[in-house]
Amino acid sequence: MAEVRLRVNGADHPLDIQPQVSLLDALREHLGLTGTKKGCDQGACGACTVLADGERINSCLALAVQYEGAEITTIEGIDHPLQAAFVRHDGFQCGYCTSGQICSAVGMLAEHKEGMPSAVTGQGSGSHLSGAEIRERMSGNLCRCGAYNGIVEAIQEVAG
Amino acid sequence: MRTFSYVRAPDVETALRTIATEPNAKFLGGGTNLVDLMRENIERPDVVVDISRLPLTGIDELPGGGVRIGALVRNSSLAAHPLVRTRYPVVSQAVLGGASAQLRNMATVGGNLLQRTRCLYFYDEASACNKREPGSGCSALGGFTRNHGVLGVSDHCIAAHPSDLCVALAALDAEVEVESTRGTRRIPLTEFHHLPGSTPHVETALAPDELVTSVELPAPVTTRSRYRKVRDRASYAFALVSVAAALEVRDDTVTAARLALGGVAPKPWRATEAERVLLGAPATEESFRSAAEAELASATSQDGNDFKIELARRTIVATLRDLLTDRSAA
Ligand SMILES: Cc1cc2nc3c(=O)[nH]c(=O)nc-3n(C[C@H](O)[C@H](O)[C@H](O)COP(=O)(O)OP(=O)(O)OC[C@H]3O[C@@H](n4cnc5c(N)ncnc54)[C@H](O)[C@@H]3O)c2cc1C
Ligand code: SF4
Ligand code: FES
Ligand code: FES
């Protein structure tokens, strides 16, 4: 067992956990924060996306111990216009991918603001978030219900 | 996942000392490959040495026009860096073409170099795999080979190297700096990864106690460079075939060419045969095709990946054509 202090949604949580426990399992099983979902558990779907110091990561491939000291934000800690936009635009059906989509989109908008290029951005900084930009930047989040059109519209509305 | 003890290294010296004294230890960078492989019971370290907080996160300009990239620079920071985007566009494009934004935020440069194959049989404990279990055989031979290699493969292993970044680094004559308690040495990226031969489990020139500390890129021969990746979906998929290329043309003649291929070989594949054909040749579609033919001449395939040979030729030609027509824009 290792004593790990995780900082999640602004509160400190001392935890006694084994070093092999993922951040995803620590959140869900040890802290009861079940908003973050486990889809594939291998980095291939994005359902487990959370923010670590404001940057989106896949919590299933993160060891909780490694993230000691980082400011973790999960869907339970997010209050963002994207949430209402997802409802308005039918950005989900079953909802399983939705917390990951929203955490990812929050991180994505911040990355874009800071000038992070994407595979579809040309030489410029890609100042406008086109549908193609959003699809590429959000490609790490799969939706088995195929709600992609609504997801893109919701993000586009909030991005302006 | 099997348990292990976790050591967070505050500095390079501690990391090197720990790895030198613990017989079955592994470095942890971003964890995106190691955690996955530990969960699959393929990697079974007793000690995990977390190097993610080591101060090897700089991207610095070198005297002579080159760049030194710290081993702990995250893939996303590398792709976004102005020096990288302007001098080595192929590097930025290769990184942005790989994985997802979440994974790029986690993955480090050192970890990207050392990521292991995505051969499905390597991942499946019930299959024979010489890489996972030396001497057990290779289930890919006669199996599903869409993701496997056609160049540099052997009867013992036909797995392809999965990295996009490494393909760009191979084209640009990158060097890897590694350090252990025994000292520091430099390995050209093209010699960093091994071909399988009869020992597919020996994947790199790195000794178990060595830490990758940085990757150095020499001054670019041209800033006109590009990465083109062909895959089964538009994003978030490994390459079937990819091409990293840099091309300099004067008076319609190729004066410099750098070319490397991904998805087709057990290591990032520097296309030296193609480069030889291109250098001094007229910058035409015919020359590009001859170069591609020359590089793929030694290719061998299975039923499931035969398509890659022609796909690689066409992708080489298309990438060079893009660089040629982009000339005015660059
Ligand atoms: C779903 C998915 C899709 C992906 N798609 C792509 C893709 O399209 N293209 C692509 O290129 N990659 C892709 N990747 C792979 C990804 O790029 C690698 O997993 C990542 O680069 C590894 O970096 P890391 O820092 O997370 O490595 P880790 O997982 O931390 O480490 C990997 C290995 O490197 C060793 N290591 C790490 N750092 C050092 C160092 N400094 N010195 C010595 N040894 C070290 C570790 O001991 C370990 O053996 C994908 C991964 C996933 C999960
Ligand atoms: S191709 Fe290589 S990695 Fe894949 S099963 Fe055969 S030996 Fe293993
Ligand atoms: S559960 Fe983490 S990416 Fe699928
Ligand atoms: S809403 Fe069902 S998976 Fe996306």
Coordinates of C-alpha atoms and ligand atoms in Angstrom, one line a residue:
Chain A
M1 CA 0.0 0.0 0.0
A2 CA 1.1 3.5 -0.7
E3 CA -0.3 6.7 0.9
V4 CA -1.3 8.9 -2.0
R5 CA -2.8 12.4 -1.7
L6 CA -5.0 13.1 -4.7
R7 CA -6.4 16.6 -5.3
V8 CA -9.7 16.2 -7.1
N9 CA -12.2 19.0 -7.9
G10 CA -10.5 21.3 -5.4
A11 CA -10.5 18.9 -2.4
D12 CA -7.6 16.8 -1.0
H13 CA -8.1 13.1 -0.6
P14 CA -5.6 11.0 1.3
L15 CA -5.9 7.4 -0.1
D16 CA -4.3 4.1 0.8
I17 CA -3.9 2.4 -2.5
Q18 CA -1.6 0.0 -4.3
P19 CA 0.7 1.6 -6.9
Q20 CA -0.9 -0.3 -9.7
V21 CA -4.3 1.4 -9.2
S22 CA -5.2 3.6 -12.1
L23 CA -6.4 7.1 -11.6
L24 CA -9.7 6.0 -13.2
D25 CA -10.1 3.2 -10.6
A26 CA -9.0 5.6 -7.8
L27 CA -11.7 8.1 -8.8
R28 CA -14.5 5.5 -9.3
E29 CA -13.8 2.8 -6.8
H30 CA -12.0 4.7 -4.0
L31 CA -13.6 8.2 -4.2
G32 CA -17.0 7.2 -5.5
L33 CA -16.7 9.7 -8.4
T34 CA -18.5 7.5 -10.9
G35 CA -19.1 10.2 -13.5
T36 CA -15.8 9.3 -15.2
K37 CA -16.5 6.1 -17.2
K38 CA -14.4 3.0 -18.1
G39 CA -14.9 2.1 -21.7
C40 CA -11.9 0.2 -23.0
D41 CA -9.3 0.6 -20.1
Q42 CA -6.6 0.8 -22.8
G43 CA -6.5 4.4 -24.1
A44 CA -8.6 3.7 -27.1
C45 CA -12.0 5.3 -26.4
G46 CA -11.7 8.5 -24.3
A47 CA -14.6 7.7 -21.9
C48 CA -12.2 8.1 -19.0
T49 CA -11.0 11.6 -20.0
V50 CA -10.3 13.9 -17.0
L51 CA -8.3 17.1 -16.7
A52 CA -5.0 17.1 -14.9
D53 CA -3.8 20.6 -14.3
G54 CA -6.2 21.7 -17.0
E55 CA -5.0 19.3 -19.6
R56 CA -7.1 16.3 -20.8
I57 CA -5.7 12.9 -20.2
N58 CA -6.9 9.3 -20.3
S59 CA -7.2 8.3 -16.6
C60 CA -7.2 4.6 -17.4
L61 CA -3.6 4.7 -18.5
A62 CA -2.6 7.0 -15.6
L63 CA -1.3 5.5 -12.3
A64 CA -3.0 7.4 -9.5
V65 CA 0.4 7.7 -7.6
Q66 CA 1.9 9.5 -10.6
Y67 CA -0.7 12.2 -10.4
E68 CA -0.1 13.1 -6.8
G69 CA 0.0 16.9 -6.6
A70 CA -1.8 17.4 -9.8
E71 CA -5.1 19.3 -9.8
I72 CA -7.6 16.7 -11.2
T73 CA -10.9 17.8 -12.5
T74 CA -13.7 15.3 -13.3
I75 CA -17.1 15.8 -14.8
E76 CA -18.4 16.3 -11.2
G77 CA -16.2 19.4 -10.9
I78 CA -17.2 20.9 -14.2
D79 CA -19.7 23.8 -14.6
H80 CA -19.4 24.8 -18.2
P81 CA -21.7 26.1 -21.0
L82 CA -20.8 22.9 -23.0
Q83 CA -23.1 20.9 -20.7
A84 CA -26.3 22.8 -21.7
A85 CA -25.1 22.9 -25.3
F86 CA -24.8 19.1 -25.4
V87 CA -28.4 18.9 -24.2
R88 CA -29.6 21.5 -26.7
H89 CA -27.9 19.7 -29.6
D90 CA -28.6 16.1 -28.7
G91 CA -24.9 15.5 -28.2
F92 CA -25.6 12.1 -26.7
Q93 CA -27.9 9.1 -26.7
C94 CA -27.0 6.6 -24.0
G95 CA -24.7 9.1 -22.3
Y96 CA -21.8 6.7 -21.6
C97 CA -19.2 8.7 -23.5
T98 CA -20.6 12.1 -22.4
S99 CA -18.5 12.9 -19.3
G100 CA -15.4 12.1 -21.3
Q101 CA -16.6 14.1 -24.3
I102 CA -17.2 17.2 -22.1
C103 CA -14.0 17.0 -20.2
S104 CA -12.2 16.5 -23.4
A105 CA -13.9 19.4 -25.1
V106 CA -13.1 21.7 -22.1
G107 CA -9.4 20.7 -22.5
M108 CA -9.6 21.1 -26.2
L109 CA -11.0 24.6 -26.1
A110 CA -8.1 25.6 -23.8
E111 CA -5.5 24.0 -26.0
H112 CA -6.9 25.7 -29.1
K113 CA -6.9 29.1 -27.3
E114 CA -3.2 28.6 -26.5
G115 CA -2.4 27.9 -30.2
M116 CA -2.0 24.1 -30.2
P117 CA -2.1 23.0 -33.8
S118 CA -3.9 19.9 -35.0
A119 CA -3.4 17.5 -37.9
V120 CA -5.8 19.5 -40.0
T121 CA -4.4 22.9 -39.1
G122 CA -2.3 24.3 -41.9
Q123 CA 0.6 26.6 -41.4
G124 CA -1.5 29.1 -39.5
S125 CA -2.7 28.7 -35.9
G126 CA -6.1 27.6 -37.0
S127 CA -7.8 30.4 -35.2
H128 CA -11.3 29.3 -36.3
L129 CA -12.6 26.0 -35.0
S130 CA -14.2 24.5 -38.1
G131 CA -16.2 21.3 -38.0
A132 CA -13.1 19.5 -39.4
E133 CA -10.9 21.0 -36.7
I134 CA -13.3 19.9 -34.0
R135 CA -13.6 16.4 -35.4
E136 CA -9.9 15.9 -35.5
R137 CA -9.2 17.5 -32.1
M138 CA -12.0 15.4 -30.6
S139 CA -11.0 12.1 -32.3
G140 CA -9.8 10.7 -29.0
N141 CA -13.4 10.4 -27.8
L142 CA -15.5 7.7 -29.5
C143 CA -19.3 7.5 -29.2
R144 CA -20.8 4.2 -29.9
C145 CA -24.2 5.8 -30.3
G146 CA -22.8 7.9 -33.1
A147 CA -24.0 11.2 -31.6
Y148 CA -21.1 12.9 -33.4
N149 CA -23.1 15.5 -35.3
G150 CA -24.7 16.8 -32.1
I151 CA -21.4 16.8 -30.3
V152 CA -19.7 18.8 -33.0
E153 CA -22.6 21.3 -33.2
A154 CA -22.6 21.7 -29.4
I155 CA -18.9 22.4 -29.3
Q156 CA -19.0 24.7 -32.3
E157 CA -21.8 26.8 -30.6
V158 CA -19.8 27.2 -27.4
A159 CA -16.5 27.9 -29.3
G160 CA -18.3 30.7 -31.2
Chain B
M1 CA -2.3 -5.8 -12.9
R2 CA 0.6 -7.4 -10.9
T3 CA 1.8 -5.2 -8.1
F4 CA 5.2 -3.5 -8.0
S5 CA 7.0 -0.9 -5.9
Y6 CA 6.9 2.6 -7.1
V7 CA 9.8 5.0 -6.9
R8 CA 9.5 8.6 -7.9
A9 CA 12.9 9.9 -9.2
P10 CA 13.5 13.5 -8.2
D11 CA 16.6 13.7 -10.4
V12 CA 18.5 11.9 -13.1
E13 CA 21.1 10.6 -10.7
T14 CA 18.5 8.8 -8.5
A15 CA 16.8 7.4 -11.6
L16 CA 20.1 6.0 -12.9
R17 CA 21.1 4.6 -9.5
T18 CA 17.7 2.9 -9.0
I19 CA 17.6 1.3 -12.4
A20 CA 21.3 0.1 -12.0
T21 CA 20.6 -1.6 -8.6
E22 CA 17.1 -3.0 -9.1
P23 CA 17.3 -6.1 -11.3
N24 CA 13.7 -5.9 -12.7
A25 CA 12.9 -2.2 -12.9
K26 CA 11.3 -0.1 -15.6
F27 CA 11.1 3.6 -16.2
L28 CA 7.7 5.2 -16.3
G29 CA 7.3 8.2 -18.7
G30 CA 3.7 9.1 -19.6
G31 CA 2.7 5.5 -18.9
T32 CA 0.5 5.2 -22.1
N33 CA 2.3 2.1 -23.3
L34 CA 3.8 0.7 -20.1
V35 CA 0.6 0.8 -18.0
D36 CA -1.3 -0.8 -20.9
L37 CA 1.3 -3.6 -21.2
M38 CA 1.5 -4.2 -17.4
R39 CA -2.3 -4.5 -17.4
E40 CA -2.0 -7.1 -20.1
N41 CA 0.6 -8.9 -18.1
I42 CA 3.2 -8.5 -20.9
E43 CA 5.5 -6.2 -18.9
R44 CA 6.0 -7.4 -15.3
P45 CA 8.4 -5.1 -13.6
D46 CA 9.0 -5.4 -9.8
V47 CA 10.0 -1.8 -9.5
V48 CA 8.6 1.2 -11.5
V49 CA 10.8 4.2 -11.6
D50 CA 8.7 7.3 -12.3
I51 CA 10.8 9.6 -14.4
S52 CA 8.1 12.0 -15.4
R53 CA 9.2 14.7 -13.0
L54 CA 12.8 14.8 -14.2
P55 CA 13.9 18.2 -15.5
L56 CA 14.4 16.9 -19.1
T57 CA 11.6 19.0 -20.6
G58 CA 13.5 21.6 -22.6
I59 CA 13.5 22.2 -26.4
D60 CA 16.7 24.1 -27.0
E61 CA 18.3 25.5 -30.0
L62 CA 21.9 24.3 -30.6
P63 CA 24.8 26.3 -32.0
G64 CA 24.8 25.1 -35.7
G65 CA 21.1 25.4 -36.1
G66 CA 20.0 22.0 -34.6
V67 CA 17.6 21.4 -31.8
R68 CA 17.9 19.3 -28.6
I69 CA 14.6 17.8 -27.3
G70 CA 14.5 16.6 -23.7
A71 CA 13.3 13.0 -23.3
L72 CA 10.5 14.1 -21.0
V73 CA 9.0 16.6 -23.4
R74 CA 5.5 15.6 -23.9
N75 CA 4.4 14.8 -27.5
S76 CA 1.9 17.7 -27.5
S77 CA 4.5 20.2 -26.4
L78 CA 6.9 18.9 -29.1
A79 CA 4.3 19.3 -31.9
A80 CA 3.3 22.8 -30.8
H81 CA 6.9 24.2 -30.4
P82 CA 7.6 27.1 -32.8
L83 CA 11.2 25.9 -33.5
V84 CA 9.9 22.4 -34.4
R85 CA 6.9 23.7 -36.4
T86 CA 9.1 26.0 -38.5
R87 CA 12.3 24.1 -39.0
Y88 CA 11.0 20.5 -38.8
P89 CA 7.4 20.5 -39.9
V90 CA 7.6 16.8 -40.6
V91 CA 8.2 16.2 -36.8
S92 CA 5.2 18.3 -35.7
Q93 CA 2.9 16.6 -38.4
A94 CA 4.1 13.1 -37.4
V95 CA 3.3 13.7 -33.8
L96 CA -0.1 15.3 -34.5
G97 CA -0.9 12.4 -36.8
G98 CA -0.5 9.9 -34.0
A99 CA -2.7 8.7 -31.1
S100 CA -5.2 11.3 -29.7
A101 CA -4.8 14.6 -28.0
Q102 CA -5.3 13.0 -24.5
L103 CA -2.5 10.5 -25.2
R104 CA -0.2 13.1 -26.7
N105 CA -0.7 15.2 -23.5
M106 CA 0.6 12.2 -21.5
A107 CA 3.2 10.6 -23.8
T108 CA 6.9 11.6 -23.7
V109 CA 9.5 11.6 -26.4
G110 CA 11.6 8.9 -24.7
G111 CA 8.5 6.7 -24.2
N112 CA 7.5 7.2 -27.8
L113 CA 10.9 5.8 -29.0
L114 CA 10.5 2.8 -26.7
Q115 CA 6.9 2.0 -27.3
R116 CA 6.3 -1.6 -28.4
T117 CA 4.6 -3.2 -31.4
R118 CA 0.8 -3.3 -31.7
C119 CA 0.9 -6.8 -33.2
L120 CA -2.3 -8.4 -32.0
Y121 CA -0.6 -11.7 -31.3
F122 CA 2.0 -10.0 -29.2
Y123 CA -0.9 -8.6 -27.0
D124 CA -2.7 -12.0 -26.8
E125 CA -1.2 -14.2 -24.2
A126 CA -2.8 -17.3 -25.8
S127 CA -0.9 -16.8 -29.1
A128 CA 2.7 -17.9 -29.9
C129 CA 5.0 -14.9 -30.1
N130 CA 8.7 -14.9 -30.3
K131 CA 8.9 -11.3 -29.1
R132 CA 6.9 -11.9 -26.0
E133 CA 8.2 -15.4 -25.4
P134 CA 11.4 -16.2 -27.3
G135 CA 11.3 -19.5 -29.1
S136 CA 7.5 -19.9 -28.9
G137 CA 6.9 -19.2 -32.6
C138 CA 5.0 -16.5 -34.5
S139 CA 1.2 -16.6 -34.7
A140 CA 1.2 -13.7 -37.2
L141 CA 2.7 -15.9 -39.9
G142 CA -0.3 -17.3 -41.6
G143 CA -2.5 -15.1 -39.4
F144 CA -4.1 -11.7 -39.7
T145 CA -1.3 -9.5 -41.0
R146 CA -2.9 -6.2 -42.0
N147 CA -0.7 -4.3 -39.5
H148 CA 2.5 -6.2 -40.2
G149 CA 5.7 -5.3 -42.0
V150 CA 7.0 -6.0 -45.5
L151 CA 10.5 -4.7 -45.2
G152 CA 13.3 -5.9 -42.8
V153 CA 11.1 -8.7 -41.4
S154 CA 12.3 -12.2 -40.6
D155 CA 10.9 -15.7 -40.3
H156 CA 10.8 -15.1 -36.6
C157 CA 8.8 -11.9 -36.5
I158 CA 7.1 -9.6 -39.0
A159 CA 5.8 -7.0 -36.5
A160 CA 5.8 -3.4 -37.6
H161 CA 7.1 -0.5 -35.4
P162 CA 4.1 1.6 -34.4
S163 CA 5.7 5.1 -33.9
D164 CA 5.0 8.0 -36.1
L165 CA 7.4 10.4 -34.4
C166 CA 10.3 7.9 -35.0
V167 CA 9.7 7.9 -38.7
A168 CA 10.2 11.6 -38.9
L169 CA 13.3 11.4 -36.6
A170 CA 14.8 8.7 -38.8
A171 CA 14.4 10.8 -41.9
L172 CA 16.1 13.8 -40.2
D173 CA 19.3 12.0 -38.9
A174 CA 18.3 12.4 -35.3
E175 CA 20.6 11.1 -32.6
V176 CA 19.5 9.7 -29.2
E177 CA 21.5 10.6 -26.1
V178 CA 21.4 8.0 -23.4
E179 CA 22.9 7.9 -19.9
S180 CA 23.6 5.3 -17.3
T181 CA 25.8 5.2 -14.2
R182 CA 28.5 4.0 -16.6
G183 CA 28.4 7.2 -18.6
T184 CA 26.8 8.9 -21.6
R185 CA 26.6 7.8 -25.3
R186 CA 24.9 8.8 -28.5
I187 CA 23.1 6.5 -30.8
P188 CA 21.9 7.5 -34.3
L189 CA 18.1 7.0 -34.4
T190 CA 18.5 4.7 -37.4
E191 CA 20.6 2.4 -35.3
F192 CA 18.5 2.7 -32.1
H193 CA 15.9 0.1 -33.1
H194 CA 17.0 -3.4 -34.2
L195 CA 15.6 -5.6 -36.9
P196 CA 14.2 -8.9 -35.5
G197 CA 16.5 -11.4 -37.2
S198 CA 16.3 -14.5 -34.9
T199 CA 16.0 -12.4 -31.8
P200 CA 12.8 -10.3 -32.1
H201 CA 12.7 -9.8 -28.3
V202 CA 15.8 -7.6 -28.6
E203 CA 14.2 -4.4 -29.8
T204 CA 16.6 -1.6 -29.3
A205 CA 20.3 -0.7 -28.7
L206 CA 19.4 0.6 -25.2
A207 CA 20.8 -1.4 -22.3
P208 CA 18.3 -2.1 -19.5
D209 CA 20.1 0.4 -17.2
E210 CA 20.2 3.2 -19.7
L211 CA 17.9 6.3 -19.7
V212 CA 17.1 8.2 -22.8
T213 CA 17.9 11.8 -21.9
S214 CA 17.4 13.7 -25.1
V215 CA 17.0 13.5 -28.9
E216 CA 19.1 15.8 -31.1
L217 CA 18.1 17.0 -34.5
P218 CA 20.9 18.5 -36.7
A219 CA 20.1 21.6 -38.7
P220 CA 17.5 20.7 -41.3
V221 CA 18.7 20.3 -44.9
T222 CA 15.5 22.0 -45.9
T223 CA 12.5 23.2 -44.0
R224 CA 10.3 21.8 -46.7
S225 CA 9.3 18.6 -45.1
R226 CA 6.1 16.7 -44.6
Y227 CA 4.5 13.6 -43.0
R228 CA 1.8 11.6 -44.7
K229 CA -0.1 8.9 -42.9
V230 CA -2.4 6.3 -44.4
R231 CA -4.7 4.4 -42.0
D232 CA -8.0 2.7 -41.7
R233 CA -9.8 5.8 -40.4
A234 CA -9.1 9.5 -40.6
S235 CA -7.7 9.9 -37.1
Y236 CA -6.7 8.0 -33.9
A237 CA -5.4 4.9 -35.7
F238 CA -1.9 3.5 -36.3
A239 CA -0.4 3.8 -39.7
L240 CA -0.8 1.2 -42.4
V241 CA 1.8 3.1 -44.3
S242 CA 3.4 6.5 -43.6
V243 CA 6.0 8.6 -45.2
A244 CA 8.3 11.3 -43.8
A245 CA 10.0 13.3 -46.4
A246 CA 12.1 16.4 -46.9
L247 CA 12.9 17.5 -50.4
E248 CA 15.1 20.3 -51.8
V249 CA 14.9 21.1 -55.5
R250 CA 17.0 23.5 -57.6
D251 CA 16.5 24.0 -61.4
D252 CA 14.1 21.2 -61.4
T253 CA 16.7 18.8 -60.0
V254 CA 16.6 17.1 -56.6
T255 CA 19.5 18.5 -54.6
A256 CA 18.6 16.9 -51.2
A257 CA 16.1 14.2 -50.3
R258 CA 15.4 12.6 -46.9
L259 CA 12.8 9.8 -46.8
A260 CA 11.6 7.3 -44.1
L261 CA 8.7 4.9 -44.0
G262 CA 6.4 3.9 -41.1
G263 CA 4.0 1.0 -40.7
V264 CA 5.9 -1.2 -43.1
A265 CA 8.9 -2.4 -41.1
P266 CA 10.0 -3.5 -37.6
K267 CA 11.8 -0.2 -37.2
P268 CA 11.4 3.3 -38.5
W269 CA 12.6 2.6 -42.0
R270 CA 15.1 5.1 -43.5
A271 CA 14.6 4.8 -47.3
T272 CA 18.2 5.0 -48.4
E273 CA 17.6 3.2 -51.7
A274 CA 15.0 5.8 -52.7
E275 CA 17.2 8.7 -51.6
R276 CA 20.0 7.4 -53.8
V277 CA 17.8 7.3 -56.8
L278 CA 16.4 10.8 -56.1
L279 CA 19.6 12.7 -55.5
G280 CA 20.5 14.5 -58.7
A281 CA 17.5 13.2 -60.6
P282 CA 15.0 15.4 -62.3
A283 CA 12.2 16.4 -59.9
T284 CA 9.5 14.5 -61.8
E285 CA 6.8 12.0 -61.0
E286 CA 8.9 9.4 -63.0
S287 CA 11.9 9.9 -60.7
F288 CA 9.6 9.6 -57.6
R289 CA 8.1 6.4 -58.9
S290 CA 11.6 4.9 -59.7
A291 CA 12.8 5.9 -56.2
A292 CA 9.7 4.2 -54.7
E293 CA 10.2 1.1 -56.8
A294 CA 13.9 0.9 -55.7
E295 CA 13.0 1.1 -52.0
L296 CA 10.3 -1.6 -52.1
A297 CA 12.3 -3.9 -54.4
S298 CA 13.3 -6.1 -51.4
A299 CA 9.8 -6.2 -49.8
T300 CA 8.2 -9.5 -48.9
S301 CA 4.6 -9.9 -47.9
Q302 CA 1.9 -12.2 -46.5
D303 CA -1.6 -12.5 -47.9
G304 CA -2.9 -9.9 -45.5
N305 CA -0.4 -7.1 -46.1
D306 CA 0.5 -7.5 -49.7
F307 CA -1.4 -4.3 -50.5
K308 CA 1.2 -2.4 -48.4
I309 CA 3.9 -2.7 -51.1
E310 CA 2.0 -0.8 -53.7
L311 CA 0.4 1.5 -51.1
A312 CA 3.9 2.4 -49.8
R313 CA 5.1 3.2 -53.4
R314 CA 2.1 5.4 -54.1
T315 CA 2.4 7.2 -50.7
I316 CA 6.0 7.9 -51.4
V317 CA 5.2 9.4 -54.8
A318 CA 2.2 11.4 -53.4
T319 CA 4.3 12.8 -50.5
L320 CA 7.1 13.9 -52.8
R321 CA 4.6 15.4 -55.3
D322 CA 3.0 17.4 -52.4
L323 CA 6.4 18.8 -51.4
L324 CA 7.2 19.7 -55.0
T325 CA 3.9 21.5 -55.6
D326 CA 4.1 23.2 -52.2
R327 CA 7.3 24.9 -53.2
S328 CA 5.9 28.3 -53.6
A329 CA 4.0 28.2 -50.4
A330 CA 6.9 27.0 -48.2
Ligands
LIG1 C1 -5.0 3.9 -28.2 C2 -3.6 4.3 -28.6 C3 -3.3 4.8 -29.9 C4 -2.0 5.2 -30.2 N1 -1.8 5.7 -31.5 C5 -0.5 6.0 -31.8 C6 -0.2 6.4 -33.1 O1 -1.1 6.5 -34.0 N2 1.1 6.7 -33.4 C7 2.0 6.6 -32.5 O2 3.2 6.9 -32.8 N3 1.8 6.2 -31.3 C8 0.5 5.9 -30.9 N4 0.3 5.4 -29.6 C9 1.4 5.1 -28.8 C10 1.9 6.3 -28.0 O3 2.5 7.2 -28.8 C11 2.9 5.7 -27.0 O4 2.3 4.9 -26.1 C12 3.7 6.8 -26.2 O5 4.4 7.6 -27.1 C13 4.6 6.2 -25.2 O6 5.2 7.3 -24.4 P1 5.0 7.3 -22.8 O7 5.8 8.4 -22.3 O8 3.6 7.2 -22.4 O9 5.8 5.9 -22.5 P2 5.7 4.9 -21.3 O10 4.4 4.1 -21.4 O11 5.9 5.6 -20.0 O12 6.9 4.0 -21.5 C14 7.1 3.2 -22.7 C15 8.4 2.4 -22.6 O13 9.5 3.3 -22.7 C16 10.3 3.2 -21.5 N5 10.8 4.6 -21.3 C17 10.0 5.7 -21.2 N6 10.8 6.8 -21.1 C18 12.1 6.4 -21.2 C19 13.4 7.0 -21.1 N7 13.4 8.4 -21.1 N8 14.5 6.3 -21.2 C20 14.4 4.9 -21.2 N9 13.2 4.2 -21.3 C21 12.1 5.0 -21.3 C22 9.5 2.6 -20.5 O14 10.2 1.9 -19.5 C23 8.6 1.7 -21.2 O15 9.2 0.5 -21.5 C24 -1.0 5.1 -29.3 C25 -1.3 4.6 -28.0 C26 -2.5 4.3 -27.6 C27 -2.8 3.8 -26.2
SF4_2 S1 4.9 -10.8 -35.6 FE1 6.4 -10.6 -34.0 S2 5.3 -9.7 -32.3 FE2 3.8 -10.5 -33.8 S3 3.4 -12.6 -33.1 FE3 5.0 -12.7 -34.6 S4 6.8 -12.7 -33.2 FE4 5.2 -11.9 -32.0
FES3 S1 -11.4 3.8 -20.7 FE1 -9.7 5.1 -20.9 S2 -9.6 5.5 -23.1 FE2 -11.2 4.0 -22.9
FES4 S1 -23.9 8.7 -26.2 FE1 -23.8 6.5 -26.2 S2 -21.7 6.3 -26.5 FE2 -21.9 8.4 -26.9

